[in-house]
CSV table of C-alpha atoms in Angstrom, one decimal:
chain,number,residue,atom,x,y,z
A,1,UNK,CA,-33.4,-11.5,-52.4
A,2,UNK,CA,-34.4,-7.6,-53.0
A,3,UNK,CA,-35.7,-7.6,-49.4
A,4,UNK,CA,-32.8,-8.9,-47.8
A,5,UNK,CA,-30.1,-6.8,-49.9
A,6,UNK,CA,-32.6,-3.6,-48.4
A,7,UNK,CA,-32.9,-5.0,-45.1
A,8,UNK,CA,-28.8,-5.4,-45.0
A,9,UNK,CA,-28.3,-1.9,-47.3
A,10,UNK,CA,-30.9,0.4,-45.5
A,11,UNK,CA,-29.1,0.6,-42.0
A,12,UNK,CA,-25.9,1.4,-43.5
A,13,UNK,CA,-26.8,4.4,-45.1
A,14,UNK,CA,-27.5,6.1,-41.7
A,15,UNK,CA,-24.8,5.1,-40.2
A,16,UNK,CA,-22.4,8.7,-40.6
A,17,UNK,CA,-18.4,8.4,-40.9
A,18,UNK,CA,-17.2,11.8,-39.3
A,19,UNK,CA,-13.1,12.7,-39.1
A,20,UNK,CA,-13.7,13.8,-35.8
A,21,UNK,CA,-11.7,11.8,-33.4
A,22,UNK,CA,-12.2,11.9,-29.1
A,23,UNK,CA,-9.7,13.5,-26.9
A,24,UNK,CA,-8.6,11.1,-24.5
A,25,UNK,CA,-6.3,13.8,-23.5
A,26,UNK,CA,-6.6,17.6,-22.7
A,27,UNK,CA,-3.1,18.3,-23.9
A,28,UNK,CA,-1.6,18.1,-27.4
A,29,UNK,CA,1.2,15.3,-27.1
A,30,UNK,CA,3.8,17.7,-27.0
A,31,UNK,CA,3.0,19.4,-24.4
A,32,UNK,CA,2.6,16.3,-21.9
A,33,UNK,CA,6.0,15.1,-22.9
A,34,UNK,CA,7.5,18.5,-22.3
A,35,UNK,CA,5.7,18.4,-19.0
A,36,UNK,CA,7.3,14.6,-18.5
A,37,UNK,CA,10.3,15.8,-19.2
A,38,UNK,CA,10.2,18.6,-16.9
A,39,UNK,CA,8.8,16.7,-14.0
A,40,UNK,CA,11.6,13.7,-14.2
A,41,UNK,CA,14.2,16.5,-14.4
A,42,UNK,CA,12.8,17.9,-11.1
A,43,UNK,CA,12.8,14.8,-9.2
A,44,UNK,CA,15.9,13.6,-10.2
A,45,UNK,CA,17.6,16.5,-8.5
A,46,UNK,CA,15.2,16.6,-6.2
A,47,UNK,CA,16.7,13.5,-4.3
A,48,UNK,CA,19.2,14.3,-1.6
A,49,UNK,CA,21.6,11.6,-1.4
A,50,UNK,CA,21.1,10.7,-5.0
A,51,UNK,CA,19.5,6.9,-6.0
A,52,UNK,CA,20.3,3.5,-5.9
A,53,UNK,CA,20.1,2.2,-10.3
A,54,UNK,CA,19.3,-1.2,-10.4
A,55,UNK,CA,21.2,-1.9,-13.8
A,56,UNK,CA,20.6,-5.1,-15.6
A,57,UNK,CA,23.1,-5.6,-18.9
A,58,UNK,CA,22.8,-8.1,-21.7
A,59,UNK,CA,19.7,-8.9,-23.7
A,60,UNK,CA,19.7,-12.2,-21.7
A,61,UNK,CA,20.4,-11.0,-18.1
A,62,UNK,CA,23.6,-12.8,-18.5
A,63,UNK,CA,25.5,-10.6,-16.1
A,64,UNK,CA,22.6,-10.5,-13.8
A,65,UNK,CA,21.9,-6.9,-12.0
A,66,UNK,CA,24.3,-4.1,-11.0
A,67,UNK,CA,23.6,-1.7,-8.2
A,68,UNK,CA,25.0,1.9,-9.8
A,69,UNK,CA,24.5,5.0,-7.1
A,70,UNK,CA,23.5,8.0,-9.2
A,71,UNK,CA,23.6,11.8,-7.8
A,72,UNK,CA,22.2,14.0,-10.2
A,73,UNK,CA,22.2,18.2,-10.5
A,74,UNK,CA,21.5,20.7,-13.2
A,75,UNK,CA,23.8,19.0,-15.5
A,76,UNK,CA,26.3,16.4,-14.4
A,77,UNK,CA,25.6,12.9,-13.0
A,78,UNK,CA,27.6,11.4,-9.9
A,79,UNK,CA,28.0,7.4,-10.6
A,80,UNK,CA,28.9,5.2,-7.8
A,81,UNK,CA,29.1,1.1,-8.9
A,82,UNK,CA,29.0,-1.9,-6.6
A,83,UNK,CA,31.8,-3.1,-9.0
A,84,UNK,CA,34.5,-0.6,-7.7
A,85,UNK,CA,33.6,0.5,-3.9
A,86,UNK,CA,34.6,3.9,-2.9
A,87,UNK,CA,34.7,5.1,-6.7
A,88,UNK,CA,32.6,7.7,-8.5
A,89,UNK,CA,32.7,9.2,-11.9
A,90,UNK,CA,31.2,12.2,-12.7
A,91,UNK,CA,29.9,13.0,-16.5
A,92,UNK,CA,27.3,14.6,-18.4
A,93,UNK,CA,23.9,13.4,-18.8
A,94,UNK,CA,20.2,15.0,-20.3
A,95,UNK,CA,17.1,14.2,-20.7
A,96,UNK,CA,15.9,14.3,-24.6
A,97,UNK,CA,13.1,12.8,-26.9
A,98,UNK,CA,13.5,10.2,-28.8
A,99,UNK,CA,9.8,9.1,-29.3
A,100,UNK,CA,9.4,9.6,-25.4
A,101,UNK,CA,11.1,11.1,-23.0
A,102,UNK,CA,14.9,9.7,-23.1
A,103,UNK,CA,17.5,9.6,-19.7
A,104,UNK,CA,21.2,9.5,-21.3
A,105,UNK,CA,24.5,9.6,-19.9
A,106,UNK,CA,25.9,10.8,-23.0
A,107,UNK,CA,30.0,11.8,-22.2
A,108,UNK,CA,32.2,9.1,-21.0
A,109,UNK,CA,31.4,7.6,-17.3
A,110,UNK,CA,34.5,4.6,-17.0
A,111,UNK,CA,32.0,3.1,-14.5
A,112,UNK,CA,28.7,3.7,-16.4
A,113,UNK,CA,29.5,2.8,-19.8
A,114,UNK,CA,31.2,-0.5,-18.7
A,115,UNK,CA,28.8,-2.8,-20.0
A,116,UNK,CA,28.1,-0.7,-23.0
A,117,UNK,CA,31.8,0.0,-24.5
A,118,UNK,CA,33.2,-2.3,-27.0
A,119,UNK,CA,36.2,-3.7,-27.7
A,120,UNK,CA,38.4,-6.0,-30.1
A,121,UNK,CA,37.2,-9.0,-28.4
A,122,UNK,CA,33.4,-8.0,-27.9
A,123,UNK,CA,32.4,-5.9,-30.3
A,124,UNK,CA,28.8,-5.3,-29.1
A,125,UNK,CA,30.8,-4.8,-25.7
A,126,UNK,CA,28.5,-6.8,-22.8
A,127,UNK,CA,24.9,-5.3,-23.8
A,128,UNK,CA,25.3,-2.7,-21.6
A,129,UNK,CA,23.0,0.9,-22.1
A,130,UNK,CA,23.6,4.5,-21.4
A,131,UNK,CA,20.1,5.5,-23.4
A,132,UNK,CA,16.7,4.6,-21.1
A,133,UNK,CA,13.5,5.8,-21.6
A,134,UNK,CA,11.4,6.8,-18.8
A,135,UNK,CA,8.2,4.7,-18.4
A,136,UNK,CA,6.8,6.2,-15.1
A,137,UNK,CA,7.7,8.3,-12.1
A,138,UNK,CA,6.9,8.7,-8.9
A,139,UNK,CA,8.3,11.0,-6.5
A,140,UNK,CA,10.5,8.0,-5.0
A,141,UNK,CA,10.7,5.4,-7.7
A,142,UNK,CA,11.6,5.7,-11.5
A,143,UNK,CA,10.9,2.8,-14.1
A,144,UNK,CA,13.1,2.9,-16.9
A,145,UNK,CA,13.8,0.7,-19.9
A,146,UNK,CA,17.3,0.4,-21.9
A,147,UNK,CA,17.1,1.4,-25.4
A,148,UNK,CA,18.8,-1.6,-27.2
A,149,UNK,CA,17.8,-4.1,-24.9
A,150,UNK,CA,14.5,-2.7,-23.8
A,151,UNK,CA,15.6,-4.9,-20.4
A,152,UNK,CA,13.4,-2.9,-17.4
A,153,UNK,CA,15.3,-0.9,-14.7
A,154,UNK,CA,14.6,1.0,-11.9
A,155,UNK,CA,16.1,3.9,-10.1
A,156,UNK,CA,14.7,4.4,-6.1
A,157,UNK,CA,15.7,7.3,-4.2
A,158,UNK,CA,18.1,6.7,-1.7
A,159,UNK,CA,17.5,7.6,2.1
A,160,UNK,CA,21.1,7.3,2.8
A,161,UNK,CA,24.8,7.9,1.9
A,162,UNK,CA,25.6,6.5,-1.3
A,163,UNK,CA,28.8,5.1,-0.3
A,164,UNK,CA,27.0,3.6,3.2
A,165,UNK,CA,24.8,2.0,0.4
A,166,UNK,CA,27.3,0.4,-1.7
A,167,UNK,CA,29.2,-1.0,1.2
A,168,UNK,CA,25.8,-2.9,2.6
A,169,UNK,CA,25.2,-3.8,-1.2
A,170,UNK,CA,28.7,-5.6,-1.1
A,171,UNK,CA,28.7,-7.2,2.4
A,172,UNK,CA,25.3,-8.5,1.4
């Protein structure tokens, strides 16, 4: 019994607890999601004719997707929707963080908020967002995910007109 409780006890007395922890990054956290941030902000204006939002409402995709055209600049946000051809709405939006980096359309958009306003009959309105967190860019694609719903949605840039978009995106 005494040899086995030395054989078991002996190795772990060289084994060394340290608080040191490995860097699996070269940056403290705040300063890649400042750098996040910064990049997402860059190519969001950076796309010419805007992008195409592929916007899917309702915890159970019960309204299916929406196809939003969004034109952004230093602070506002051009909305076009599928629902209402040859209609925008322009409105504030920002990037913020909210335990990662945050896209929200935060003043009234009549087309944008849609999904997420509520009313006497429907009082969680139709599980619509206006809060996404970024996941990942790339210079020409955008993966976001709603706040409430965490439902995934994407934003691609657009090689056209917005309002030549919408129209195909009807006729289809």
């Amino acid at each position: 019994m005494l040899a086995c409780l030395v054989c078991c006890g002996l190795p772990a007395t060289f084994i060394a607890c340290t608080s040191e922890v490995d860097d699996y990054f070269d940056q403290p956290a705040s300063q890649r999601l400042t750098a996040t941030m910064n990049r997402a902000r860059q190519i969001l204006r950076s796309a010419e004719y805007g992008w195409e939002f592929g916007y899917y409402p309702g915890r159970d995709l019960e309204y299916g997707g929406m196809v939003y055209t969004v034109r952004f600049d230093s602070l506002t946000a051009t909305v076009g929707c599928s629902l209402i051809p040859d209609s925008t709405e322009t409105s504030l939006y920002r990037l913020t963080n909210d335990n990662g980096p945050v896209l929200t359309f935060d003043s009234y958009n009549a087309l944008l908020h849609y999904f997420s306003t509520p009313s006497s009959n429907e009082y969680e309105a139709k599980g619509g967002e206006f809060e996404f967190v970024i996941d990942s860019i790339a210079d020409d694609f955008i993966t976001l995910y709603g706040k409430k719903t965490h439902n995934t949605m994407y934003l691609r840039r657009l090689t056209a007109n917005p309002d030549e978009y919408a129209r195909n995106t009807i006729n289809i």
